[in-house]
Amino acid sequence: MLSNSANSTSKVSSVGAALLMLLSISCDSGVTKTASEETNENPALASHQRMVRALAKIAEEDARLNPYYSDLRVRRLTAALAGFPSAATAMEKAPILASLGLAQMDYGQLDESIANLRKAYDAFASSPDPGRTLGEVAFALGVANLRLAETENCCANHTPDSCILPIQGDAIHKVRRGSEAAIKYFAEAIENESMPERSRQKSTWLLNLAYMTLGEYPAKVPPLYRLPENVFQSGIAVPKMPNVAGKLGLDTDSMSGGVAIDDFDGDLLLDVVVSSWDASFPMKYFENRGKDGFAERSRDAGFEGMLGGFNLITADYDNDGDVDIYVTRGAWLGELGKRPNSLLQNQGDGTFLDVTYMVGLGEDHYPSQTAAWADYDNDGDLDLFVGNEHKDGELELDGGIEGTEEVIAPCQLFRNNGDGTFTDVAEEAGVTNLRFTKGSTWADIDGDRFPDLILSNLSGENRLFHNQQDGSFFDIVAQAGIQEPYVSFPVWTWDFDNDGVVDIFISSFRGSTDSYMMHALGQKYPMPSGHYRGNGDGTFTNVAEEQKLDAPMLTMGANFGDINNDGYLDFYVGTGQPDISILVPNMLFVNQHGKRFHDVTMASGLGHLQKGHAIAFADLDQDGDQDIFAQMGGARRVDSFRDALYANRGGTPNRWITVRLVGVTSNRSAIGARLKVTITEKGEQRAIYRWVNTGASFGANPLRQHIGIGTASAVDSLEVYWPTSDTTQEFKNLPVGKMIEIHEDSDAVKTIDLESFPFVPNL
């Protein structure tokens, strides 16, 4: 096992210093060292440079071949169109023109897209029986024009409220041509009786949005197509959380990617790291400088050349006291996605080296977007599960078939060898899964001290691999009762009702624009998420319907936290699919004492219409309430958008405490440790439970645990259970409104007054 006092691998003081050393003069020999000599002496630097070269090569290939956001389809269809003989009729060319227009829309060539779709529309309109085809092209023209409206307004003239439902104030579009044209074409698609009912419902939703962007909803929407105003209202009132990302310079513009928030440089202030799956886009590091705000220091942090990144997962994997980052890549891309993931080792000061190849994580590459840290063998160091995207046939979503290519991609379980290296033991452990893995998380579901592994799969049943305590796992998903939903994405474990039993949420990825609209109108949705309450015996009951969580969420990124400090966990989901016509709001759900959840999306100001990806809850200004960061952007080039940070302005009398655990016998990050906070509120005592992790499977919360305690004036007791050492610590009468630090081997409590640290301005 690694020592908690020092890292067993050789570290440099900073990445910048290490790179400069490549050309430095040796003090001992007086001889200038070459880069090759320096990297031979420093395996971490050699690994880092190898990854930089590999990612640069991938970026070059990706720009030509990526099926989602390169101009590959545009080039192919342009060539096909040029291949028509000069005598070809407009009708003969119309299908290619329509396909080219759709490809140009995805790529962001909106004027060209609209021109080619219009040519196809005119050709089909002149045919004797245009029928459904004309309606489909009209719908495509509506989407293209609505995207043009967003580009000319939400992007070119961005405001904090841009694209947030209900659209109002300075978010109303000043450039009107796109929305006006979209209204015309969506109306045509609705009136086309050959169109399927679902398609007409999609057009109805988007038509109402187009009117709203012009400030003309509901007054000017034809009564037959007008959605009731309560669709854009919340059932209960909550304080609005304004988007302040632009004020703080945190509004990175990119496609879908990840976010990780933690104290990466050891100053107790929370920093932000974001990524994009665009293989040419470098990761971004924003250092929290308190009253001076955030400063981007990506290059100084060693992120130059760290290109791409779909998901970010944090932990102190080497037990040296700082937070490291694991980066997944290649999601959705099949064989093209067999790219190396990255393990970024923190050098102790917020600078990083990519040690993937050095530690044994870089030999086998598979398309991946999920990973999770846990000490599955209870030996005191963290092991890593990596969920990969195995595909053995057609993968069908509401947004279309994502391809028929077969990809053999077993999941990986990297056992930490305790010497800074890892060994893949997935096959012998029985967790290769061989399904299209979308989400992964660890939790001890039966209280036997050994964490179990929960996986969500995009196709087929989910998995619950029970830890057999001998290095092997056995799938008990059927006995546990968490097989559904069969098309799922993020997964997380929590205790939403504070009964001390682990609960599981597996979010559905099934649905589309029309299903969201029908749910908003009060109609039942047939394929809800799995909101599983733990029964205390290793089985679970889906209570999604009774707790009002049977909505079509179309979730990509997600995370949870306590936005009102009442001690009950709320959650926020980033929504969307690769299909750019799917335009539904990201959704915030507030927990009412574990009995039900309220959708407060509209009232909170978090109903962003752009594709929402990774989510993190964190008290970035350390004022006692959790803010919410959303990494925005979709799979297509046109779906690039600016990240959002929603500032929590409080508004309740509730209090809080933040707990930072430091493992000694257990892993330094304390991942897997359980907290039980007992408080007295209004004369009654109750308990609040948390397990240390980074939250849901897409987006990383800080490892320190922010715990709302309602109106309690003190914490009666805090119990910390350490599963590795099988010990419990208890601390009584703790102050509120502070951060406390607890070490596994000490009965002392270190109290840190966060108010002594300067707050980030403008939140």
GROMACS .gro file of C-alpha atoms in nm, residues 407-730:
model
  324
  407VAL     CA    1  -1.719  -0.308  -3.148
  408ILE     CA    2  -1.565  -0.547  -2.898
  409ALA     CA    3  -1.501  -0.333  -2.591
  410PRO     CA    4  -1.483  -0.510  -2.255
  411CYS     CA    5  -1.492  -0.296  -1.944
  412GLN     CA    6  -1.173  -0.268  -1.740
  413LEU     CA    7  -1.107  -0.298  -1.368
  414PHE     CA    8  -0.765  -0.164  -1.278
  415ARG     CA    9  -0.645  -0.292  -0.942
  416ASN     CA   10  -0.408  -0.054  -0.770
  417ASN     CA   11  -0.087  -0.248  -0.706
  418GLY     CA   12   0.017  -0.015  -0.425
  419ASP     CA   13   0.339   0.090  -0.597
  420GLY     CA   14   0.195   0.353  -0.830
  421THR     CA   15   0.095   0.104  -1.103
  422PHE     CA   16  -0.226  -0.074  -1.200
  423THR     CA   17  -0.323  -0.417  -1.338
  424ASP     CA   18  -0.642  -0.485  -1.536
  425VAL     CA   19  -0.825  -0.769  -1.357
  426ALA     CA   20  -1.172  -0.720  -1.511
  427GLU     CA   21  -1.191  -1.062  -1.673
  428GLU     CA   22  -1.093  -1.260  -1.366
  429ALA     CA   23  -1.316  -1.037  -1.152
  430GLY     CA   24  -1.613  -1.100  -1.386
  431VAL     CA   25  -1.697  -0.736  -1.465
  432THR     CA   26  -1.619  -0.704  -1.838
  433ASN     CA   27  -1.995  -0.636  -1.890
  434LEU     CA   28  -1.980  -0.656  -2.274
  435ARG     CA   29  -2.263  -0.407  -2.311
  436PHE     CA   30  -2.275  -0.044  -2.416
  437THR     CA   31  -2.176   0.096  -2.076
  438LYS     CA   32  -2.297   0.451  -2.011
  439GLY     CA   33  -2.262   0.502  -1.637
  440SER     CA   34  -2.078   0.346  -1.343
  441THR     CA   35  -2.076   0.394  -0.969
  442TRP     CA   36  -1.969   0.206  -0.656
  443ALA     CA   37  -2.164   0.160  -0.332
  444ASP     CA   38  -2.182  -0.092  -0.051
  445ILE     CA   39  -2.545  -0.191  -0.102
  446ASP     CA   40  -2.562  -0.455   0.172
  447GLY     CA   41  -2.335  -0.313   0.441
  448ASP     CA   42  -2.066  -0.579   0.422
  449ARG     CA   43  -1.784  -0.317   0.394
  450PHE     CA   44  -1.699  -0.411   0.036
  451PRO     CA   45  -1.822  -0.177  -0.241
  452ASP     CA   46  -2.043  -0.320  -0.513
  453LEU     CA   47  -2.048  -0.199  -0.874
  454ILE     CA   48  -2.360  -0.058  -1.045
  455LEU     CA   49  -2.360  -0.006  -1.422
  456SER     CA   50  -2.612   0.157  -1.654
  457ASN     CA   51  -2.625   0.027  -2.010
  458LEU     CA   52  -2.758   0.194  -2.321
  459SER     CA   53  -2.889  -0.135  -2.456
  460GLY     CA   54  -3.019  -0.414  -2.237
  461GLU     CA   55  -3.038  -0.467  -1.863
  462ASN     CA   56  -2.827  -0.273  -1.619
  463ARG     CA   57  -2.580  -0.454  -1.392
  464LEU     CA   58  -2.529  -0.482  -1.020
  465PHE     CA   59  -2.204  -0.666  -0.958
  466HIS     CA   60  -2.195  -0.784  -0.598
  467ASN     CA   61  -1.849  -0.783  -0.442
  468GLN     CA   62  -1.769  -1.137  -0.329
  469GLN     CA   63  -1.479  -1.012  -0.110
  470ASP     CA   64  -1.231  -1.239  -0.287
  471GLY     CA   65  -1.157  -1.020  -0.588
  472SER     CA   66  -1.455  -1.148  -0.786
  473PHE     CA   67  -1.804  -1.013  -0.853
  474PHE     CA   68  -2.142  -1.170  -0.929
  475ASP     CA   69  -2.427  -0.997  -1.116
  476ILE     CA   70  -2.736  -0.983  -0.891
  477VAL     CA   71  -2.930  -0.723  -1.089
  478ALA     CA   72  -3.238  -0.946  -1.123
  479GLN     CA   73  -3.251  -1.021  -0.750
  480ALA     CA   74  -3.197  -0.654  -0.669
  481GLY     CA   75  -3.468  -0.547  -0.916
  482ILE     CA   76  -3.284  -0.264  -1.094
  483GLN     CA   77  -3.277  -0.401  -1.449
  484GLU     CA   78  -3.462  -0.103  -1.600
  485PRO     CA   79  -3.453   0.135  -1.776
  486TYR     CA   80  -3.314  -0.065  -2.067
  487VAL     CA   81  -3.186   0.252  -2.235
  488SER     CA   82  -3.007   0.447  -1.963
  489PHE     CA   83  -2.721   0.692  -1.912
  490PRO     CA   84  -2.604   0.843  -1.579
  491VAL     CA   85  -2.630   0.641  -1.261
  492TRP     CA   86  -2.568   0.740  -0.903
  493THR     CA   87  -2.611   0.618  -0.546
  494TRP     CA   88  -2.732   0.835  -0.260
  495ASP     CA   89  -2.971   0.832   0.035
  496PHE     CA   90  -3.252   1.055  -0.084
  497ASP     CA   91  -3.480   0.981   0.213
  498ASN     CA   92  -3.214   0.975   0.490
  499ASP     CA   93  -3.305   0.631   0.620
  500GLY     CA   94  -2.943   0.511   0.622
  501VAL     CA   95  -2.995   0.275   0.329
  502VAL     CA   96  -2.829   0.323  -0.011
  503ASP     CA   97  -3.068   0.423  -0.291
  504ILE     CA   98  -2.994   0.413  -0.665
  505PHE     CA   99  -3.096   0.641  -0.951
  506ILE     CA  100  -3.055   0.522  -1.311
  507SER     CA  101  -3.161   0.792  -1.554
  508SER     CA  102  -3.340   0.702  -1.874
  509PHE     CA  103  -3.199   0.812  -2.208
  510ARG     CA  104  -3.516   0.720  -2.395
  511GLY     CA  105  -3.750   0.986  -2.525
  512SER     CA  106  -3.755   1.288  -2.752
  513THR     CA  107  -3.894   1.638  -2.784
  514ASP     CA  108  -4.249   1.513  -2.824
  515SER     CA  109  -4.230   1.289  -2.515
  516TYR     CA  110  -4.109   1.581  -2.304
  517MET     CA  111  -4.397   1.797  -2.433
  518MET     CA  112  -4.659   1.530  -2.367
  519HIS     CA  113  -4.527   1.486  -2.011
  520ALA     CA  114  -4.544   1.862  -1.960
  521LEU     CA  115  -4.909   1.843  -2.065
  522GLY     CA  116  -4.975   1.590  -1.790
  523GLN     CA  117  -4.973   1.270  -1.996
  524LYS     CA  118  -4.807   0.956  -1.862
  525TYR     CA  119  -4.461   0.870  -1.989
  526PRO     CA  120  -4.416   0.495  -2.043
  527MET     CA  121  -4.039   0.461  -1.995
  528PRO     CA  122  -3.932   0.650  -1.679
  529SER     CA  123  -3.598   0.648  -1.505
  530GLY     CA  124  -3.518   0.403  -1.228
  531HIS     CA  125  -3.561   0.591  -0.899
  532TYR     CA  126  -3.483   0.299  -0.672
  533ARG     CA  127  -3.538   0.312  -0.298
  534GLY     CA  128  -3.324   0.066  -0.104
  535ASN     CA  129  -3.531  -0.183   0.094
  536GLY     CA  130  -3.251  -0.256   0.339
  537ASP     CA  131  -3.206  -0.616   0.227
  538GLY     CA  132  -3.012  -0.565  -0.096
  539THR     CA  133  -3.328  -0.523  -0.305
  540PHE     CA  134  -3.480  -0.207  -0.445
  541THR     CA  135  -3.822  -0.068  -0.536
  542ASN     CA  136  -3.876   0.178  -0.820
  543VAL     CA  137  -4.067   0.471  -0.670
  544ALA     CA  138  -4.030   0.705  -0.968
  545GLU     CA  139  -4.401   0.738  -1.030
  546GLU     CA  140  -4.510   0.794  -0.673
  547GLN     CA  141  -4.232   1.048  -0.619
  548LYS     CA  142  -4.315   1.238  -0.939
  549LEU     CA  143  -3.995   1.141  -1.119
  550ASP     CA  144  -4.156   0.956  -1.409
  551ALA     CA  145  -4.063   1.227  -1.658
  552PRO     CA  146  -3.873   1.171  -1.985
  553MET     CA  147  -3.543   1.329  -1.884
  554LEU     CA  148  -3.319   1.244  -2.183
  555THR     CA  149  -3.031   1.277  -1.938
  556MET     CA  150  -2.668   1.307  -2.047
  557GLY     CA  151  -2.491   1.471  -1.752
  558ALA     CA  152  -2.628   1.477  -1.399
  559ASN     CA  153  -2.537   1.536  -1.039
  560PHE     CA  154  -2.688   1.593  -0.700
  561GLY     CA  155  -2.652   1.826  -0.403
  562ASP     CA  156  -2.860   2.016  -0.151
  563ILE     CA  157  -2.947   2.357  -0.295
  564ASN     CA  158  -3.164   2.469  -0.002
  565ASN     CA  159  -2.959   2.316   0.283
  566ASP     CA  160  -3.254   2.121   0.423
  567GLY     CA  161  -3.051   1.800   0.447
  568TYR     CA  162  -3.231   1.628   0.159
  569LEU     CA  163  -3.053   1.580  -0.172
  570ASP     CA  164  -3.180   1.748  -0.489
  571PHE     CA  165  -3.058   1.682  -0.842
  572TYR     CA  166  -3.005   1.852  -1.178
  573VAL     CA  167  -2.985   1.682  -1.516
  574GLY     CA  168  -2.833   1.802  -1.842
  575THR     CA  169  -3.053   1.690  -2.127
  576GLY     CA  170  -3.027   1.614  -2.498
  577GLN     CA  171  -2.924   1.362  -2.760
  578PRO     CA  172  -2.703   1.388  -3.070
  579ASP     CA  173  -3.008   1.472  -3.284
  580ILE     CA  174  -3.008   1.852  -3.298
  581SER     CA  175  -3.387   1.875  -3.332
  582ILE     CA  176  -3.415   1.752  -2.973
  583LEU     CA  177  -3.445   2.074  -2.778
  584VAL     CA  178  -3.572   2.031  -2.422
  585PRO     CA  179  -3.471   2.211  -2.104
  586ASN     CA  180  -3.220   2.087  -1.851
  587MET     CA  181  -3.417   2.000  -1.539
  588LEU     CA  182  -3.385   2.071  -1.164
  589PHE     CA  183  -3.571   1.858  -0.909
  590VAL     CA  184  -3.604   1.958  -0.543
  591ASN     CA  185  -3.647   1.692  -0.277
  592GLN     CA  186  -3.937   1.738  -0.036
  593HIS     CA  187  -3.819   1.556   0.278
  594GLY     CA  188  -3.764   1.230   0.089
  595LYS     CA  189  -4.136   1.196   0.014
  596ARG     CA  190  -4.151   1.337  -0.339
  597PHE     CA  191  -3.962   1.560  -0.582
  598HIS     CA  192  -4.077   1.886  -0.738
  599ASP     CA  193  -3.973   1.994  -1.087
  600VAL     CA  194  -3.864   2.355  -1.027
  601THR     CA  195  -3.687   2.398  -1.361
  602MET     CA  196  -3.879   2.704  -1.476
  603ALA     CA  197  -3.887   2.890  -1.144
  604SER     CA  198  -3.517   2.833  -1.072
  605GLY     CA  199  -3.389   2.973  -1.402
  606LEU     CA  200  -3.206   2.649  -1.479
  607GLY     CA  201  -3.420   2.544  -1.777
  608HIS     CA  202  -3.143   2.591  -2.030
  609LEU     CA  203  -3.247   2.475  -2.378
  610GLN     CA  204  -2.902   2.401  -2.512
  611LYS     CA  205  -2.760   2.052  -2.473
  612GLY     CA  206  -2.655   2.002  -2.112
  613HIS     CA  207  -2.367   1.773  -2.036
  614ALA     CA  208  -2.157   1.728  -1.721
  615ILE     CA  209  -2.297   1.874  -1.397
  616ALA     CA  210  -2.130   1.963  -1.065
  617PHE     CA  211  -2.268   2.100  -0.737
  618ALA     CA  212  -2.016   2.307  -0.541
  619ASP     CA  213  -2.007   2.607  -0.307
  620LEU     CA  214  -1.764   2.798  -0.528
  621ASP     CA  215  -1.784   3.123  -0.332
  622GLN     CA  216  -1.787   2.945   0.005
  623ASP     CA  217  -2.086   3.139   0.131
  624GLY     CA  218  -2.267   2.832   0.260
  625ASP     CA  219  -2.484   2.721  -0.032
  626GLN     CA  220  -2.413   2.508  -0.335
  627ASP     CA  221  -2.392   2.660  -0.681
  628ILE     CA  222  -2.443   2.448  -0.994
  629PHE     CA  223  -2.201   2.428  -1.287
  630ALA     CA  224  -2.325   2.290  -1.619
  631GLN     CA  225  -2.085   2.198  -1.898
  632MET     CA  226  -2.289   2.276  -2.208
  633GLY     CA  227  -2.271   2.155  -2.565
  634GLY     CA  228  -2.379   1.863  -2.780
  635ALA     CA  229  -2.231   1.611  -3.017
  636ARG     CA  230  -2.261   1.816  -3.337
  637ARG     CA  231  -2.054   2.116  -3.435
  638VAL     CA  232  -2.367   2.337  -3.441
  639ASP     CA  233  -2.440   2.234  -3.081
  640SER     CA  234  -2.134   2.408  -2.938
  641PHE     CA  235  -2.238   2.638  -2.654
  642ARG     CA  236  -2.113   2.828  -2.350
  643ASP     CA  237  -2.089   2.664  -2.009
  644ALA     CA  238  -2.316   2.793  -1.734
  645LEU     CA  239  -2.265   2.859  -1.362
  646TYR     CA  240  -2.584   2.914  -1.164
  647ALA     CA  241  -2.524   3.119  -0.849
  648ASN     CA  242  -2.712   3.012  -0.540
  649ARG     CA  243  -2.818   3.326  -0.354
  650GLY     CA  244  -2.958   3.136  -0.056
  651GLY     CA  245  -3.293   3.269   0.056
  652THR     CA  246  -3.357   3.017   0.334
  653PRO     CA  247  -3.275   3.018   0.707
  654ASN     CA  248  -3.110   2.678   0.674
  655ARG     CA  249  -2.754   2.614   0.789
  656TRP     CA  250  -2.472   2.383   0.681
  657ILE     CA  251  -2.147   2.214   0.765
  658THR     CA  252  -1.870   2.098   0.532
  659VAL     CA  253  -1.672   1.785   0.616
  660ARG     CA  254  -1.331   1.703   0.474
  661LEU     CA  255  -1.215   1.351   0.554
  662VAL     CA  256  -0.855   1.232   0.532
  663GLY     CA  257  -0.798   0.858   0.521
  664VAL     CA  258  -0.494   0.697   0.680
  665THR     CA  259  -0.552   0.324   0.683
  666SER     CA  260  -0.824   0.388   0.425
  667ASN     CA  261  -0.765   0.566   0.097
  668ARG     CA  262  -0.661   0.928   0.143
  669SER     CA  263  -0.969   1.060  -0.046
  670ALA     CA  264  -1.197   0.874   0.201
  671ILE     CA  265  -1.402   0.749  -0.095
  672GLY     CA  266  -1.656   0.502   0.042
  673ALA     CA  267  -1.663   0.643   0.395
  674ARG     CA  268  -2.008   0.703   0.544
  675LEU     CA  269  -2.116   1.013   0.733
  676LYS     CA  270  -2.410   1.021   0.971
  677VAL     CA  271  -2.501   1.370   1.091
  678THR     CA  272  -2.753   1.391   1.375
  679ILE     CA  273  -2.929   1.721   1.437
  680THR     CA  274  -3.218   1.857   1.640
  681GLU     CA  275  -3.460   2.069   1.442
  682LYS     CA  276  -3.782   2.213   1.584
  683GLY     CA  277  -3.745   1.993   1.888
  684GLU     CA  278  -3.709   1.670   1.690
  685GLN     CA  279  -3.393   1.478   1.624
  686ARG     CA  280  -3.317   1.341   1.277
  687ALA     CA  281  -3.024   1.196   1.087
  688ILE     CA  282  -2.866   1.290   0.754
  689TYR     CA  283  -2.651   1.040   0.564
  690ARG     CA  284  -2.379   1.091   0.305
  691TRP     CA  285  -2.125   0.862   0.139
  692VAL     CA  286  -1.802   1.020   0.017
  693ASN     CA  287  -1.781   1.024  -0.363
  694THR     CA  288  -1.797   1.280  -0.644
  695GLY     CA  289  -2.168   1.236  -0.704
  696ALA     CA  290  -2.326   1.102  -1.020
  697SER     CA  291  -2.145   0.932  -1.307
  698PHE     CA  292  -2.123   1.237  -1.532
  699GLY     CA  293  -1.972   1.540  -1.361
  700ALA     CA  294  -1.751   1.548  -1.050
  701ASN     CA  295  -1.850   1.726  -0.729
  702PRO     CA  296  -1.579   1.814  -0.475
  703LEU     CA  297  -1.478   1.526  -0.249
  704ARG     CA  298  -1.536   1.743   0.057
  705GLN     CA  299  -1.897   1.692   0.166
  706HIS     CA  300  -2.130   1.993   0.194
  707ILE     CA  301  -2.419   1.896   0.422
  708GLY     CA  302  -2.728   2.106   0.479
  709ILE     CA  303  -2.869   2.075   0.833
  710GLY     CA  304  -3.192   2.271   0.811
  711THR     CA  305  -3.251   2.522   1.089
  712ALA     CA  306  -3.045   2.331   1.347
  713SER     CA  307  -2.810   2.554   1.545
  714ALA     CA  308  -2.550   2.281   1.599
  715VAL     CA  309  -2.458   1.931   1.493
  716ASP     CA  310  -2.547   1.700   1.782
  717SER     CA  311  -2.314   1.429   1.656
  718LEU     CA  312  -2.117   1.326   1.351
  719GLU     CA  313  -2.032   0.960   1.298
  720VAL     CA  314  -1.770   0.864   1.042
  721TYR     CA  315  -1.753   0.500   0.938
  722TRP     CA  316  -1.437   0.383   0.761
  723PRO     CA  317  -1.505   0.053   0.581
  724THR     CA  318  -1.140  -0.038   0.519
  725SER     CA  319  -1.041  -0.024   0.884
  726ASP     CA  320  -1.396  -0.111   0.997
  727THR     CA  321  -1.387   0.167   1.253
  728THR     CA  322  -1.628   0.441   1.356
  729GLN     CA  323  -1.540   0.783   1.492
  730GLU     CA  324  -1.794   0.999   1.674
   0.00000   0.00000   0.00000
